[in-house]
Amino acid sequence: MALGISPTISIRDSLSLRFFSKNPSRSLFSRGKLRPYTHRQAHLSFMASAHCNDTQPCSSPSPPSLLVFSGGTAFNGVVEELKKVTTQVAHVLPVSDDGGSTAEIVRVLGGPAVGDIRSRCLRLSDESTSEALAVRRLLGHRLPIDPSDAKLEWYRIVEGEDPLWDCVSRPYRETIRAFLVYFQDQILRRSDESFCFSNGSIGNFFFAGARIFFQSLDAAIFLFSRVSQIPKESLVLPVISTNDRLTLGCELSDGTIIRGQNEISHPTNGRTEQINKDYTSCSALPSRIKRVFYMSSEGSNLLHEVFPSVNPMVLEQLSKVDCIVYAMGSLFTSVCPSLVLQGIGERISSRSIPKVLLLNSTHDRETAGMSASDFVTAITDSLNRTYGAPHKSLNNRPSDYINAILVPRDGQVAVDTDILASQGISHVVSVDSIRDPKAGVIFDPKSLIKALTDFICKIASIPVKHPEALMSSS
C-alpha cells in the first residue's frame, strides 16, 4: 500500500502511529526499527482504520497511556470501548464506599471498601472464552434481596453446587472457592455479629477473603486480576493502599459535617435497595459541599480528621502517563476522594500533558445546581487542598489541572464558557450522547473515546502547559 500500513491495522494501532509520529523520541522509529510515518500518513491510517478488521495481529509501538480518576459505576460504561483503543490505563479508585454489600463486609470484617475496585476489575476482565465468561458471571453475581433466599444461595455457591460453577474448570474453581470458603470462615469466627447476605456480591466476598488471607489489598487485587484475566498492562489501583477501614466525610458551605459516603451521596436510612443517585430521589443537601476529607473510624473521637498517605503506585503512574482523565460520576464521593491526598495535586500540576474532565450529563444530590465551571472549581479546590491546613495547601490555577472538557450533548449541566475561559480552559468539546433507560442522557461511548483520543493526539506535539496557548495556535 502507498501508506506503508497494513489494511488490517486496528484503532489502537493507528492511534499509536498518530501519537508517536508527533513524539519520535518515545517510539521505535528513532531507533531505526520501524520505517517512520509522516503525520499525514499516520492520520490517514487512523481514518482508514474504521473499515479494518481488528482481529488480525499487528506489530506496532504501544499506544499512549492514561490514568483515570473515577468511581466504580459511571465510567464502567466506556471501559469496553476504551479497551479497543488502549489497555495501558491506570484506573485509580477510592476505597471509602460504605453502601450495599460493601457496607456489610466492612461492618463485620473491617478493612477498606472493595466494591468499586471489584466493579472495575470485572469490566476489564476477559470475555474471549466460555470459561472466562463463566468466571465473569460468577464474580459478577449478586445474591437475592431476601435475606433467607440469599443465605441459601450463598451456601450452594460455597459448597460448589450452584449452576454458576458450570463451565469453570477445576483449577479456577478450586482457587475461587478456596477464598469464598475462607471468607465464610472469617464470618463464622465473628460470633457476635450476624452477617446479612442480602444482595451480596460474590466478587466482593472473594475479594474480601483474599485481602484478609494475604493481609494485603494489593495482593488481593493482583489475585483478582489474574483470575479474571485482566490485561497485564491495565492497572486497577486503590488511591490508598491499606487494610484499615476508611471513612469519608464532607463539610458543607454552612458548616454542616456529614459522615460516610452513603450519607453524602444517597442516604438510604438502612434500607436494602437498588441505589438511585438522581437528586430528585432523596432529600437535598442543606447547602453545597465545600470539601471532602477522611475521618477517624476508630475510638471515641469519630469526627477527627485523618490524613492517609496516597498509594505510591498512583504517584508513579501520574509521573509516567500521557493523559490524565477525571471521569464522570459522583464528583465529591467518587472523584474528589482521590484528589485531596497530599502529592496528587503536586504531581498533576507538574505535568504538561492532556488533562481532561468528562463532564456529568445529569445532576445528582452532590452537584445539584452546579455548572461546568463549578465542577472545575471543586476539582481545583480538592487538588489544591484549599480548605485544609494552610501550610499543606497549594495555589495552582484551574488550568494547571484541567486543559479540556468533554461535554455530553443534551446534558443537564450548564456549560458557562465565559467563566471556563476565565479559568484558563478554552477547549470545550461537545460529544454525542445516547439515552440510557436507567441513567438518562449519557456519553455515547464510541464518540467519547474518539473525542478523547483526538485531543491527546492534537496536543501531543505542543509542549505547552496552559490551554490558552493551545487555542491561539489552533
PDB file of C-alpha atoms in Angstrom, residues 97-105 142 198-200 204 262 266 268 271-273 275:
ATOM      1  CA  ASP A  97     -17.595   3.284  49.859  1.00  0.00           C
ATOM      2  CA  ASP A  98     -19.887   2.321  52.742  1.00  0.00           C
ATOM      3  CA  GLY A  99     -23.044   1.255  50.912  1.00  0.00           C
ATOM      4  CA  GLY A 100     -24.513  -2.016  49.627  1.00  0.00           C
ATOM      5  CA  SER A 101     -22.828  -5.345  50.379  1.00  0.00           C
ATOM      6  CA  THR A 102     -19.542  -3.484  50.836  1.00  0.00           C
ATOM      7  CA  ALA A 103     -21.008  -1.866  53.956  1.00  0.00           C
ATOM      8  CA  GLU A 104     -21.883  -5.249  55.448  1.00  0.00           C
ATOM      9  CA  ILE A 105     -18.393  -6.621  54.818  1.00  0.00           C
ATOM     10  CA  ARG A 142     -25.434 -10.809  43.263  1.00  0.00           C
ATOM     11  CA  SER A 198     -28.899  -9.802  51.105  1.00  0.00           C
ATOM     12  CA  ASN A 199     -27.927  -8.521  47.633  1.00  0.00           C
ATOM     13  CA  GLY A 200     -24.349  -9.583  48.363  1.00  0.00           C
ATOM     14  CA  ASN A 204     -16.848  -8.671  46.871  1.00  0.00           C
ATOM     15  CA  ASN A 262     -23.548   6.817  51.562  1.00  0.00           C
ATOM     16  CA  HIS A 266     -27.603   8.785  48.512  1.00  0.00           C
ATOM     17  CA  THR A 268     -30.964   5.003  52.288  1.00  0.00           C
ATOM     18  CA  ARG A 271     -32.870   0.109  53.580  1.00  0.00           C
ATOM     19  CA  THR A 272     -31.536  -2.590  51.262  1.00  0.00           C
ATOM     20  CA  GLU A 273     -32.410  -1.389  47.781  1.00  0.00           C
ATOM     21  CA  ILE A 275     -29.091   2.703  44.525  1.00  0.00           C
TER      22      ILE A 275
END
